[in-house]
Amino acid sequence: MQNDIRRTVLIVDDELINREMLGYIVSEDYSVMYAENGKQALDILKNGDKISLVLLDLIMPEMDGFELLDIIHNDDELKRIPVIVLTSEKTAEVKSLQHGAADFIPKPYDMPDVIRARVMRSIELAEDNNIIRATEFDTLTGLYTREFFLEYAREFDEFNPDMSKDLFVININRFHLVNELYGREFGNKILAMIAEHLKAITAEHRGIACRYEADIFYIYSKSQEKCEELLNEHIKMLENDKDGSKISLRIGIYRNVDKNIDIEQRIDRAVSAEKTIHNNYKTAFAFYDTKLHEHEVYSEKLLLELDRAISENQFKVYYQPKYDITNNEPKLCSAEALIRWQHPEYGMISPGVFIPLFEENGCIKRIDSFVWNKVAEQIKKWQGRYSRTIPVSVNVSRIDICDPELESELLSIVKNNEIDISSMFLEITESAYSEDSDMILETVKRLRDDGFKVEMDDFGSGYSSLNMLTEMPIDVLKLDMKFIRNICTNEKDRRMMELMIDIADFLNVPVVAEGVEHKEQYELLKKSGCDIIQGYYFSKPVPLEEFDKIVEKELM
Amino acid sequence: MTIDDLRDYGANVDEGLTRCLNNKDFYIKLVNMAIADNKIEQLEKQINESNFEAAFETAHTIKGMYANLALTPISAPASEITELLRNKVDTDYTELLDRLKTAKRKLDELA
């Protein structure tokens, strides 16, 4: 037996001697209960005693064996209990199986060992089956669970190798809000409702569906010429429903799946299509197509090449000068380090392309680390060459902040290069603060206690509350480029800029404006009290050699 | 009553004992329960009253229980009666009933 639980077998026979004899045979392995007829047996079964198997005689007074078999077979609870029929009639054997019996034992009884083996086998089969049933379906929706979906999808392929198939991933927009606004019970009702539509689709068009997790569903089905129409039909039904109209879906579709990739990769493709339409207000479809495919291949390639790119020095640190404008003449005061990727095949890759990619899969730390080390080395070199400290700002990604090693790594970089801790400014984007503010605040506080200067980057783009700002441990506010772009033409942006400078004043920290391109912008910022300027007006980000020239020209 | 008594009586003792996991006492206990049983009288009554449906069920039970005990002298005629009653054959059951009763009486004498 699979485990040591002592199970109970119910013997139902009107003849005392048969009951005694059979009970004696099985009592070595099981606890035994007895009933003289179907009625008594049913009482025991319904009474809540956990019965693992019923041994059932057919011909009995009151309620005979077939009648009881039918009742058991049609009862949702009882039908999980296997029944072995005891019979001396050859013809009754088939009939018993048709009525749902698991097995039969002929009378007069077989060898006891045979009986015991058959009882054990039937219990094992039923229990395994019940366990499988319990994990096969999602209890809320009755759809397959993820594991079974994957398994059945492979089977679906195996049995229909030539059929072309589509994969859909269906997601509810802002489902957590639906739960929050209308309650979890409502959310569950919506999930069940969607599941019913998916069942209808797969029943009609051949296929399988599952609830992958929370509010994510998959369908794998025979390719439909008009799959969009079909989905629209069901979506319309949802929208016409009082409850269904409160939600919207986003659906990623991978049509005519590539049979050479495995099911999980096919799912990934549908998911990447779905991601392109994140949080549309209306239900929307997105298809996985060659463009998306090429983009994915490109991204994947970049990810794979990261190691080589670092070791082959494909990454370059560029420096963009920052000018202090608080005096009459603007004066070079520091720089921001910016990463560039000089790819042997693709040429210069914009950080706008690869930074989000590396942020997404956690590789950003290695790039940031690379920059920190390069910059610290450079600050040290400048000290030797020019006998002065030129501070440089480096980016610390929100992902780095979650790394418990961050502080010790930065400290050892500073120490190994023997530079002043306050010469490497750390730029942390404002939106990072609002994500997990407690942790960020604590990390930033520790870094500042160590002596680092911390700049809040992209200020104005996030959602810092005024209350939070006053508590924020920062040394510099860096205005979001977006506001600077239009300060000369857009009254609102100008006022916004002034307001942010006021906030910096209130916090008693200097303000940096980046993205400054024109003289007018520069003059307006200067007039408004901005302290430091970075932008094409003075210089674009330049390679080290060029930056050296600027330093020599401006500071020597 | 001993196992040898039952063997002499005509029981297939080995078969009966096997079903009782070779526990002689248990086997003899069950045989004694069969001796105390009055279904054969019940059967005779039902046949005399031409209540053949009830008689079939009784005969069927008698056959099953004595077959399990491997008491062939009783289960053999019980089996014959069961088949006749199953097919609702309207015949004279006296002789078969007599064989049944005689065999039962001989068994009773072993008690």
XYZ file of C-alpha atoms in Angstrom:
667
model
C 0.000 0.000 0.000
C 1.200 3.546 -0.677
C 1.252 4.551 2.947
C 0.462 3.364 6.411
C -3.024 4.728 6.769
C -5.321 1.874 7.768
C -8.220 2.026 5.371
C -11.746 0.780 5.902
C -13.538 -1.649 3.619
C -17.313 -2.021 3.698
C -18.669 -5.527 3.077
C -22.268 -5.654 1.925
C -23.832 -9.118 1.853
C -27.059 -10.457 3.296
C -25.487 -13.760 4.214
C -23.711 -13.773 7.547
C -21.286 -16.572 6.715
C -20.151 -14.878 3.516
C -19.630 -11.618 5.365
C -17.666 -13.337 8.097
C -15.482 -15.234 5.687
C -14.713 -12.258 3.443
C -14.198 -9.991 6.422
C -11.721 -12.456 7.842
C -9.800 -12.481 4.572
C -9.456 -8.713 4.246
C -9.195 -7.876 7.950
C -5.439 -8.425 7.910
C -4.986 -5.383 5.689
C -8.062 -3.287 6.441
C -10.565 -2.298 9.045
C -13.882 -3.853 8.106
C -17.460 -2.621 8.391
C -20.487 -4.713 7.525
C -23.926 -4.113 6.046
C -26.655 -6.663 5.363
C -28.276 -4.851 2.475
C -27.967 -1.850 0.189
C -29.919 0.437 2.499
C -27.707 -0.198 5.491
C -24.666 0.227 3.262
C -25.893 3.579 1.988
C -26.463 4.779 5.556
C -22.887 3.906 6.441
C -21.518 5.549 3.290
C -23.508 8.723 3.865
C -22.678 8.758 7.537
C -19.281 10.184 6.843
C -17.204 7.163 7.723
C -14.320 7.249 5.310
C -14.771 4.071 3.284
C -11.996 3.200 0.851
C -13.757 0.356 -0.935
C -17.081 -1.467 -1.022
C -17.353 -5.229 -1.493
C -20.891 -5.681 -2.751
C -23.123 -8.707 -3.079
C -25.740 -8.365 -5.800
C -28.752 -10.287 -4.632
C -30.009 -8.882 -1.365
C -33.347 -7.922 0.166
C -34.326 -4.254 0.725
C -31.965 -2.706 -1.791
C -29.998 -4.940 -4.104
C -26.476 -4.501 -5.372
C -27.272 -2.928 -8.726
C -29.506 -0.334 -7.138
C -26.755 0.635 -4.716
C -24.194 0.658 -7.513
C -26.304 3.132 -9.455
C -26.736 5.390 -6.450
C -23.004 5.383 -5.747
C -22.139 5.942 -9.378
C -24.426 8.949 -9.695
C -23.377 10.631 -6.480
C -20.587 13.196 -6.866
C -19.043 12.311 -3.542
C -19.618 8.580 -3.448
C -18.553 7.865 -6.990
C -14.938 8.189 -5.956
C -15.284 5.049 -3.822
C -14.440 1.924 -5.808
C -16.915 -0.970 -5.648
C -16.016 -4.608 -6.181
C -18.991 -6.813 -6.938
C -19.265 -10.295 -5.455
C -21.066 -12.611 -7.789
C -21.444 -16.183 -8.802
C -23.148 -15.261 -12.069
C -21.025 -14.931 -15.173
C -23.596 -12.667 -16.796
C -23.598 -10.294 -13.844
C -19.924 -9.547 -14.248
C -20.193 -7.402 -17.370
C -23.373 -5.793 -16.119
C -21.594 -4.823 -12.902
C -18.760 -3.159 -14.759
C -21.276 -1.300 -16.892
C -22.933 -0.029 -13.736
C -19.646 1.410 -12.551
C -18.081 -1.414 -10.558
C -14.293 -1.281 -10.401
C -13.900 -5.058 -10.468
C -15.661 -8.282 -9.471
C -14.840 -11.237 -7.293
C -16.464 -14.543 -8.207
C -18.312 -16.692 -5.712
C -17.413 -19.073 -4.271
C -14.441 -16.979 -3.348
C -11.106 -17.159 -5.076
C -7.910 -17.762 -3.253
C -7.723 -15.201 -0.439
C -4.483 -13.793 -1.856
C -6.231 -13.054 -5.114
C -9.046 -11.257 -3.302
C -6.635 -9.205 -1.241
C -4.594 -8.255 -4.280
C -7.688 -7.159 -6.165
C -8.923 -5.082 -3.251
C -5.551 -3.395 -2.888
C -5.265 -2.712 -6.595
C -8.717 -1.155 -6.791
C -8.038 1.130 -3.842
C -4.696 2.205 -5.272
C -6.148 2.955 -8.666
C -9.009 4.942 -7.228
C -6.774 6.953 -4.931
C -4.275 7.748 -7.676
C -7.122 8.727 -9.900
C -8.590 11.011 -7.251
C -5.240 12.683 -6.713
C -4.811 13.216 -10.438
C -8.334 14.580 -10.718
C -7.659 16.999 -7.894
C -4.570 18.448 -9.579
C -5.762 18.226 -13.145
C -8.352 20.958 -12.895
C -8.296 24.415 -11.440
C -10.921 24.335 -8.710
C -12.259 27.813 -9.374
C -12.774 27.585 -13.126
C -12.716 23.881 -13.919
C -10.105 24.535 -16.606
C -6.894 22.544 -16.723
C -4.096 23.548 -14.422
C -0.841 24.693 -15.970
C 1.056 21.386 -15.741
C -1.782 19.378 -17.204
C -2.284 21.946 -19.925
C 1.338 21.576 -21.007
C 1.034 17.807 -20.937
C -2.238 17.733 -22.886
C -0.926 20.284 -25.374
C 1.913 17.901 -26.197
C -0.590 15.093 -26.545
C -2.785 17.268 -28.752
C 0.242 17.723 -31.024
C 1.058 14.063 -31.004
C -2.409 12.965 -32.037
C -2.840 15.779 -34.576
C 0.615 16.247 -36.047
C -0.593 17.848 -39.269
C -3.157 20.192 -37.786
C -2.113 23.829 -37.648
C -2.760 25.395 -34.286
C -3.058 28.761 -32.596
C -1.986 29.746 -29.137
C -3.802 32.460 -27.197
C -2.929 34.091 -23.945
C -5.753 35.974 -22.311
C -5.244 38.476 -19.559
C -7.574 40.755 -17.639
C -6.519 44.408 -17.553
C -5.826 45.656 -14.023
C -7.382 42.597 -12.475
C -5.987 43.447 -9.058
C -8.035 46.639 -9.211
C -11.132 44.694 -10.168
C -10.597 42.612 -7.054
C -9.979 45.692 -4.981
C -12.953 47.653 -6.273
C -15.582 44.947 -6.409
C -14.238 42.346 -4.013
C -12.563 39.038 -4.464
C -15.849 37.206 -4.822
C -16.688 39.333 -7.829
C -13.218 38.737 -9.231
C -13.699 35.010 -8.903
C -17.050 35.253 -10.618
C -15.411 37.063 -13.538
C -12.691 34.420 -13.779
C -15.279 31.649 -13.834
C -17.280 33.531 -16.445
C -14.284 33.911 -18.734
C -13.486 30.241 -18.214
C -16.961 29.310 -19.454
C -16.360 31.245 -22.662
C -13.007 29.563 -23.161
C -14.614 26.175 -22.618
C -17.208 26.993 -25.252
C -14.500 28.023 -27.705
C -12.402 24.921 -27.180
C -15.400 22.613 -27.246
C -16.545 24.029 -30.546
C -13.205 24.349 -32.264
C -11.140 21.563 -30.792
C -8.543 22.549 -28.304
C -7.691 22.873 -24.655
C -7.702 25.732 -22.196
C -6.169 26.376 -18.836
C -5.933 28.968 -16.133
C -2.219 29.502 -15.920
C -2.378 31.571 -12.764
C -4.404 34.399 -11.242
C -6.012 36.123 -14.243
C -3.986 34.530 -17.034
C -5.534 31.967 -19.361
C -4.184 29.992 -22.288
C -5.941 28.379 -25.200
C -4.283 25.962 -27.554
C -6.592 25.073 -30.402
C -7.025 24.154 -33.988
C -6.139 27.125 -36.144
C -9.227 29.128 -37.091
C -9.358 31.184 -40.242
C -11.521 33.725 -38.468
C -10.136 33.479 -34.988
C -10.488 37.190 -34.365
C -14.168 37.115 -35.277
C -14.690 34.155 -33.043
C -13.051 35.880 -30.097
C -14.959 39.067 -30.779
C -18.195 37.155 -30.614
C -17.396 35.979 -27.109
C -16.020 39.342 -26.059
C -19.249 40.976 -27.151
C -21.131 38.538 -24.947
C -18.886 39.473 -22.041
C -19.372 43.170 -22.695
C -23.121 42.745 -22.788
C -23.053 41.124 -19.380
C -23.591 43.370 -16.383
C -20.512 42.050 -14.601
C -18.496 41.213 -17.683
C -18.734 44.796 -18.905
C -16.656 45.952 -15.947
C -13.499 44.378 -17.297
C -11.440 44.426 -20.454
C -9.088 41.800 -21.807
C -5.834 41.821 -23.633
C -5.193 38.863 -25.845
C -1.899 37.789 -27.310
C -2.227 35.505 -30.306
C 0.385 33.313 -31.865
C -1.105 31.921 -35.061
C 0.004 28.767 -36.851
C 2.529 27.962 -34.204
C 5.968 26.798 -35.206
C 6.010 23.069 -34.534
C 9.750 23.010 -34.150
C 9.710 24.892 -30.871
C 8.263 23.462 -27.718
C 4.952 24.412 -26.214
C 6.465 26.664 -23.590
C 8.266 28.704 -26.227
C 5.021 28.995 -28.148
C 3.396 30.328 -25.021
C 6.253 32.804 -24.636
C 5.582 34.124 -28.105
C 1.896 34.666 -27.443
C 2.845 36.347 -24.168
C 5.294 38.696 -25.867
C 2.530 39.735 -28.256
C 0.221 40.272 -25.304
C 2.813 42.446 -23.573
C 2.791 44.929 -26.436
C -0.754 45.971 -25.520
C -0.365 46.289 -21.805
C -3.275 48.033 -20.133
C -5.296 49.209 -23.070
C -8.714 50.322 -21.910
C -10.591 48.404 -24.517
C -10.146 44.736 -25.108
C -7.377 44.389 -27.615
C -5.609 41.756 -29.638
C -1.970 41.585 -30.544
C -0.469 39.076 -32.899
C 2.944 37.576 -32.764
C 4.465 38.425 -36.121
C 7.816 38.558 -37.861
C 8.533 42.061 -36.608
C 8.013 41.026 -33.042
C 9.965 37.885 -33.708
C 12.914 39.819 -35.102
C 12.825 42.170 -32.144
C 12.889 39.199 -29.778
C 15.715 37.532 -31.611
C 17.640 40.806 -31.533
C 17.029 41.222 -27.794
C 17.957 37.653 -27.109
C 21.131 38.097 -29.091
C 22.100 41.200 -27.143
C 21.512 39.369 -23.888
C 23.635 36.452 -24.976
C 26.435 38.749 -26.065
C 26.665 40.704 -22.832
C 29.597 38.733 -21.463
C 31.611 38.974 -24.623
C 30.763 42.637 -25.044
C 32.167 43.378 -21.592
C 35.314 41.325 -22.075
C 35.926 42.785 -25.544
C 35.450 46.335 -24.300
C 32.502 46.987 -26.580
C 30.974 49.107 -23.843
C 32.337 52.629 -23.706
C 31.837 55.168 -20.999
C 30.964 58.600 -22.397
C 31.074 61.759 -20.353
C 28.698 64.652 -20.553
C 30.021 67.797 -18.873
C 27.978 69.676 -16.298
C 28.388 73.394 -15.840
C 27.934 75.447 -12.748
C 25.952 78.549 -13.777
C 25.625 80.262 -10.443
C 28.401 82.733 -11.268
C 28.710 85.103 -14.203
C 30.581 82.632 -16.365
C 29.458 79.014 -16.613
C 32.138 76.754 -15.263
C 32.749 73.033 -15.834
C 32.127 71.383 -12.468
C 31.479 67.702 -13.047
C 30.186 65.150 -15.545
C 27.675 62.397 -15.948
C 28.950 59.025 -17.074
C 26.810 57.438 -19.776
C 27.179 53.979 -21.264
C 27.485 53.348 -24.982
C 27.601 50.018 -26.756
C 29.774 49.924 -29.828
C 28.590 46.652 -31.325
C 30.805 45.069 -34.013
C 27.777 44.095 -36.085
C 24.997 46.563 -35.209
C 27.152 49.647 -34.702
C 26.269 52.028 -31.901
C 23.343 50.656 -29.896
C 21.302 53.197 -27.998
C 21.136 52.739 -24.231
C 17.393 53.277 -24.665
C 17.376 49.848 -26.322
C 19.632 47.770 -24.156
C 19.180 49.310 -20.696
C 15.475 48.366 -20.368
C 16.336 44.933 -21.730
C 19.048 44.339 -19.151
C 16.912 45.826 -16.425
C 14.207 43.360 -17.259
C 16.363 40.307 -16.872
C 18.595 41.530 -14.082
C 21.829 41.952 -16.066
C 21.839 45.698 -15.547
C 23.926 45.275 -12.423
C 26.885 44.055 -14.461
C 26.763 47.042 -16.786
C 26.351 49.508 -13.937
C 29.186 47.838 -12.106
C 31.344 48.126 -15.176
C 30.651 51.857 -15.364
C 31.286 52.417 -11.627
C 34.693 50.793 -11.894
C 35.675 52.654 -15.055
C 34.590 55.970 -13.598
C 36.397 55.440 -10.286
C 39.575 54.572 -12.190
C 39.161 57.684 -14.288
C 38.594 60.011 -11.348
C 41.809 58.636 -9.886
C 43.698 59.183 -13.172
C 42.493 62.765 -13.420
C 43.639 63.398 -9.898
C 47.105 62.298 -10.927
C 47.122 64.137 -14.205
C 45.363 67.392 -13.293
C 45.864 67.393 -9.519
C 42.204 67.986 -8.995
C 39.002 66.073 -8.439
C 36.430 66.029 -11.188
C 33.267 64.473 -9.716
C 31.249 62.155 -11.946
C 27.654 61.009 -11.597
C 26.919 57.362 -12.235
C 23.574 55.646 -12.556
C 22.357 53.272 -9.890
C 19.453 51.321 -11.302
C 16.424 50.550 -9.176
C 17.388 46.913 -9.552
C 20.825 47.542 -8.063
C 19.185 49.015 -4.992
C 17.581 45.671 -4.187
C 21.000 44.065 -4.170
C 22.172 43.648 -0.565
C 25.794 43.813 -1.750
C 25.362 47.258 -3.317
C 26.775 49.302 -0.455
C 29.842 47.136 0.096
C 30.566 47.000 -3.613
C 30.459 50.766 -4.036
C 32.608 51.233 -0.943
C 35.246 48.838 -2.153
C 35.334 50.475 -5.602
C 35.967 53.831 -3.964
C 38.553 52.362 -1.634
C 40.420 50.341 -4.281
C 40.759 53.397 -6.482
C 41.672 55.651 -3.581
C 39.229 58.345 -4.554
C 37.186 60.641 -2.372
C 33.831 59.048 -1.625
C 32.062 62.310 -2.403
C 33.509 62.449 -5.912
C 31.301 59.694 -7.311
C 27.697 60.914 -7.330
C 24.987 58.296 -7.366
C 21.974 59.027 -9.583
C 18.793 57.239 -8.612
C 15.682 57.817 -10.666
C 12.717 59.343 -8.885
C 10.307 56.578 -9.875
C 12.462 54.061 -8.012
C 11.605 55.841 -4.788
C 7.905 55.296 -5.175
C 8.215 51.561 -5.795
C 9.481 50.305 -2.513
C 10.127 53.532 -0.780
C 10.960 52.155 2.647
C 13.758 50.000 1.361
C 15.085 52.674 -0.981
C 15.006 55.334 1.685
C 16.947 53.111 3.998
C 19.552 52.182 1.368
C 19.981 55.790 0.293
C 20.312 56.882 3.888
C 23.098 54.360 4.488
C 24.923 55.396 1.304
C 24.762 59.045 2.346
C 25.965 58.189 5.832
C 28.949 56.538 4.147
C 29.632 59.860 2.426
C 28.174 59.346 -1.059
C 26.313 62.200 -2.721
C 22.941 61.023 -3.970
C 21.140 62.733 -6.835
C 17.482 62.251 -7.536
C 17.287 61.730 -11.299
C 14.330 62.527 -13.564
C 12.660 64.591 -10.873
C 9.112 65.435 -11.908
C 8.550 62.246 -13.869
C 7.597 60.142 -10.891
C 4.970 60.653 -8.291
C 6.809 61.777 -5.210
C 4.452 63.252 -2.722
C 5.500 66.503 -1.125
C 5.424 64.729 2.171
C 7.831 62.092 0.945
C 10.142 64.695 -0.547
C 10.754 66.319 2.802
C 11.894 63.026 4.224
C 13.965 62.136 1.192
C 17.663 61.923 1.952
C 19.100 63.533 -1.195
C 21.880 65.927 -2.119
C 20.845 67.067 -5.595
C 17.632 67.299 -7.592
C 17.944 66.622 -11.273
C 15.007 67.873 -13.327
C 13.350 65.564 -15.800
C 14.458 66.420 -19.341
C 10.870 66.446 -20.539
C 10.129 69.695 -18.675
C 13.185 71.444 -19.994
C 12.388 70.736 -23.612
C 9.429 73.131 -23.745
C 10.080 75.673 -21.023
C 10.472 78.454 -23.544
C 7.340 77.691 -25.514
C 4.995 76.168 -22.969
C 3.891 78.339 -20.092
C 2.811 75.373 -18.024
C 6.168 73.610 -18.364
C 7.974 76.791 -17.446
C 5.891 77.222 -14.312
C 6.448 73.593 -13.470
C 10.208 74.077 -13.788
C 10.058 77.096 -11.496
C 8.018 75.172 -9.001
C 10.540 72.356 -8.934
C 13.369 74.789 -8.416
C 11.385 76.216 -5.496
C 11.081 72.746 -4.056
C 14.846 72.262 -4.354
C 15.305 75.604 -2.613
C 12.997 74.472 0.127
C 14.962 71.240 0.493
C 18.128 73.295 0.339
C 19.726 71.209 -2.413
C 21.168 72.322 -5.768
C 19.212 71.770 -8.984
C 20.605 70.254 -12.146
C 18.814 70.719 -15.464
C 19.662 68.273 -18.203
C 18.670 68.256 -21.845
C 19.432 71.956 -22.213
C 19.952 72.642 -25.906
C 19.384 76.324 -26.541
C 20.604 79.617 -25.227
C 17.032 80.653 -24.362
C 16.584 77.621 -22.170
C 19.895 78.265 -20.509
C 19.069 81.883 -19.790
C 15.614 81.124 -18.476
C 16.998 78.430 -16.180
C 19.733 80.710 -14.959
C 17.213 83.450 -14.266
C 14.986 80.986 -12.388
C 17.797 79.986 -10.069
C 18.959 76.701 -11.526
C 22.445 75.788 -10.318
C 23.915 73.371 -12.805
C 23.286 72.686 -16.480
C 23.941 69.654 -18.592
C 23.044 69.389 -22.238
C 23.919 69.913 -25.889
C 24.019 73.652 -25.303
C 27.414 73.022 -23.721
C 28.315 69.583 -24.987
C 26.827 66.254 -25.956
C 28.137 63.137 -24.173
C 31.641 62.595 -25.517
C 34.259 59.857 -25.440
C 36.933 60.139 -22.770
C 39.607 61.635 -25.045
C 37.338 64.481 -26.036
C 36.249 65.054 -22.476
C 39.893 65.285 -21.489
C 40.306 68.079 -24.024
C 37.339 69.939 -22.566
C 38.809 69.613 -19.099
C 42.166 70.874 -20.279
C 40.574 73.814 -22.051
C 38.186 74.794 -19.272
C 40.086 74.084 -16.114
C 43.773 74.351 -16.897
C -16.529 -31.658 15.047
C -13.133 -32.134 13.455
C -11.724 -31.360 10.052
C -11.581 -35.082 9.365
C -15.307 -35.410 10.174
C -15.989 -32.781 7.504
C -13.676 -34.510 5.045
C -15.526 -37.808 5.621
C -18.804 -35.960 5.194
C -17.695 -35.013 1.671
C -16.623 -31.418 2.158
C -13.782 -30.138 0.038
C -11.979 -29.277 3.222
C -8.797 -27.961 1.626
C -10.719 -25.432 -0.394
C -12.804 -24.325 2.567
C -9.778 -24.034 4.800
C -7.901 -21.955 2.241
C -10.722 -19.407 2.270
C -10.378 -19.287 6.038
C -6.657 -18.628 5.752
C -6.123 -22.190 7.072
C -7.610 -21.283 10.417
C -9.330 -24.568 11.369
C -11.202 -23.098 14.305
C -12.579 -20.303 12.208
C -13.649 -22.737 9.515
C -15.426 -24.956 12.008
C -17.043 -21.911 13.585
C -18.464 -20.908 10.193
C -19.681 -24.470 9.544
C -21.452 -24.392 12.890
C -23.095 -21.119 11.867
C -24.313 -22.864 8.727
C -25.696 -25.715 10.820
C -27.664 -23.188 12.878
C -29.049 -21.598 9.724
C -32.620 -22.393 8.709
C -32.675 -21.203 5.108
C -33.227 -24.693 3.762
C -36.521 -24.910 5.682
C -37.370 -21.462 4.418
C -36.695 -22.607 0.868
C -38.914 -25.639 1.226
C -41.726 -23.453 2.518
C -41.364 -20.970 -0.346
C -41.390 -23.769 -2.927
C -44.458 -25.361 -1.357
C -46.174 -21.989 -1.528
C -45.043 -21.649 -5.170
C -43.317 -18.406 -4.224
C -40.665 -19.106 -6.808
C -39.125 -15.663 -6.951
C -38.372 -15.613 -3.237
C -37.373 -19.269 -3.450
C -34.821 -18.427 -6.128
C -33.171 -15.813 -3.951
C -33.077 -18.181 -0.999
C -31.654 -21.017 -3.066
C -29.101 -18.675 -4.508
C -28.029 -17.634 -1.024
C -27.849 -21.241 0.192
C -25.748 -22.196 -2.783
C -23.362 -19.285 -2.251
C -22.854 -19.817 1.415
C -22.326 -23.616 1.283
C -20.111 -23.259 -1.778
C -17.926 -20.833 0.083
C -17.654 -23.362 2.903
C -16.919 -26.033 0.283
C -19.730 -28.185 1.729
C -20.327 -29.841 -1.620
C -23.024 -32.340 -0.511
C -25.270 -29.334 0.135
C -24.020 -26.811 -2.436
C -24.399 -29.278 -5.343
C -28.155 -29.891 -5.001
C -28.600 -26.192 -3.999
C -26.967 -25.199 -7.245
C -29.292 -27.471 -9.236
C -32.348 -26.031 -7.515
C -31.103 -22.481 -8.109
C -30.774 -23.057 -11.844
C -34.243 -24.564 -12.095
C -35.765 -21.709 -10.134
C -33.855 -19.116 -12.135
C -35.494 -20.477 -15.264
C -38.801 -20.691 -13.418
C -39.132 -24.398 -14.244
C -42.379 -25.670 -12.824
C -41.262 -29.098 -11.770
C -41.433 -31.377 -8.771
C -38.689 -30.148 -6.435
C -39.359 -32.863 -3.854
C -36.448 -35.084 -4.749
C -33.919 -32.268 -4.853
C -35.276 -30.842 -1.628
C -34.960 -34.287 -0.029
C -31.312 -34.524 -1.111
C -30.736 -31.106 0.324
C -32.437 -31.884 3.618
C -30.704 -35.248 3.973
C -27.318 -33.693 3.387
C -28.098 -30.952 5.889
C -29.271 -33.515 8.476
C -26.020 -35.418 8.084
C -24.116 -32.203 8.588
C -26.201 -31.390 11.670
C -25.228 -34.740 13.126
C -21.587 -33.684 13.127
C -22.291 -30.795 15.452
